[in-house]
Coordinates of C-alpha atoms in Angstrom, one line a residue:
M1 CA 10.4 38.8 -6.4
K2 CA 7.4 39.7 -4.2
K3 CA 5.1 37.6 -6.3
M4 CA 7.4 34.7 -6.0
I5 CA 7.4 34.9 -2.2
I6 CA 3.6 35.1 -2.1
I7 CA 3.3 32.1 -4.4
V8 CA 5.8 30.0 -2.3
L9 CA 4.1 30.9 1.0
T10 CA 0.7 30.1 -0.5
L11 CA 1.9 26.7 -1.7
M12 CA 3.5 26.0 1.7
L13 CA 0.2 26.8 3.5
L14 CA -1.7 24.7 1.1
V15 CA 0.6 21.7 1.5
T16 CA 0.7 22.1 5.2
G17 CA -3.1 22.2 5.3
I18 CA -3.5 19.1 3.2
I19 CA -0.9 17.2 5.3
L20 CA -2.7 18.1 8.6
W21 CA -6.1 17.2 7.1
V22 CA -4.9 13.8 5.8
N23 CA -3.4 13.0 9.2
T24 CA -6.7 13.7 11.0
Q25 CA -8.5 11.1 8.9
E26 CA -9.3 7.7 10.3
S27 CA -8.4 4.7 8.2
I28 CA -8.8 0.9 8.1
E29 CA -7.2 -1.7 5.9
G30 CA -9.1 -4.8 5.4
Y31 CA -11.0 -7.1 3.1
V32 CA -14.4 -6.6 1.4
Y33 CA -16.9 -9.0 2.9
S34 CA -19.9 -7.6 1.1
S35 CA -20.5 -4.9 -1.6
K36 CA -24.1 -3.9 -2.1
D37 CA -25.7 -0.9 -3.6
S38 CA -23.9 2.1 -2.1
S39 CA -22.2 0.4 0.9
L40 CA -19.2 -1.7 1.5
W41 CA -18.6 -4.1 4.5
V42 CA -14.9 -4.2 5.4
I43 CA -13.4 -6.6 7.9
E44 CA -9.8 -6.5 9.2
L45 CA -7.8 -9.7 9.0
E46 CA -4.4 -10.1 10.6
E47 CA -1.5 -11.3 8.4
K48 CA -1.1 -14.3 10.7
E49 CA -4.7 -15.4 10.0
I50 CA -4.0 -15.3 6.3
D51 CA -0.5 -16.8 6.3
G52 CA -1.7 -20.3 6.8
G53 CA -3.1 -20.3 3.3
S54 CA -6.6 -20.1 4.7
N55 CA -9.4 -19.2 2.5
I56 CA -10.1 -15.5 2.9
A57 CA -13.8 -15.9 2.2
K58 CA -14.2 -18.4 5.0
L59 CA -12.3 -16.1 7.4
L60 CA -14.5 -13.2 6.5
E61 CA -17.7 -15.2 6.8
A62 CA -16.6 -16.4 10.3
K63 CA -15.9 -12.8 11.5
A64 CA -19.1 -11.5 9.8
A65 CA -21.1 -14.0 11.8
D66 CA -19.9 -12.1 15.0
S67 CA -20.8 -8.8 13.4
E68 CA -17.2 -7.7 13.1
G69 CA -16.0 -5.0 10.7
I70 CA -17.4 -1.7 9.5
I71 CA -20.0 -0.9 6.9
F72 CA -19.0 2.2 4.8
E73 CA -21.1 4.2 2.4
T74 CA -19.4 4.4 -1.0
A75 CA -17.4 7.6 -1.0
L76 CA -18.5 10.4 -3.3
L77 CA -14.9 10.7 -4.6
N78 CA -15.0 7.0 -5.7
K79 CA -18.4 7.6 -7.4
V80 CA -17.0 10.7 -9.3
T81 CA -13.9 8.9 -10.4
N82 CA -15.9 5.7 -11.3
T83 CA -13.8 3.5 -8.9
S84 CA -16.7 2.4 -6.7
S85 CA -17.0 -1.3 -7.8
F86 CA -15.3 -3.6 -5.3
K87 CA -15.3 -7.4 -5.3
E88 CA -15.7 -9.7 -2.2
G89 CA -12.4 -10.7 -0.8
E90 CA -10.6 -7.7 -2.3
K91 CA -8.1 -5.8 0.0
V92 CA -9.0 -2.1 0.4
K93 CA -8.0 0.9 2.5
V94 CA -10.8 3.2 3.6
F95 CA -10.4 6.8 4.9
W96 CA -13.1 8.7 6.8
P97 CA -13.1 11.8 9.1
G98 CA -13.8 9.8 12.2
G99 CA -16.7 8.6 14.2
A100 CA -19.1 5.7 13.5
F101 CA -22.6 4.7 14.5
Q102 CA -22.3 2.1 17.3
T103 CA -24.2 -0.7 15.6
A104 CA -23.2 -4.3 14.9
P105 CA -21.3 -4.0 12.6
S106 CA -20.4 -0.3 12.9
L107 CA -21.7 2.1 10.3
V108 CA -19.8 5.1 8.7
E109 CA -21.8 7.4 6.6
N110 CA -19.3 10.0 5.5
T111 CA -16.6 8.0 3.9
F112 CA -13.9 10.1 2.2
L113 CA -12.0 7.6 0.0
I114 CA -11.7 3.9 -0.7
L115 CA -8.5 2.6 -2.3
K116 CA -7.9 -0.8 -3.8

């Protein structure tokens, strides 16, 4: 009985910690403009921009010309799980602990995870 209580409390603490940690991560959902070596340039597009049947590649190119978006290093988790190949125009969601270098476009070095 005592072991069961300890196991349940440990699991509750672990789950609570994971939930808190995930909620402190920054995230962005956007489209891949460029995927080179170990970096990924992601640009956000609003649904209303895409709804008109516009070509996503042209929209991304126009925003990239103004240095919009964020360049992310490929996440270690993606490298380990062999999910680090992304195609231009592909929709992704990127998680990172926060903070970015103020360049044009912004640069994030410690990316946690990139999802397709």
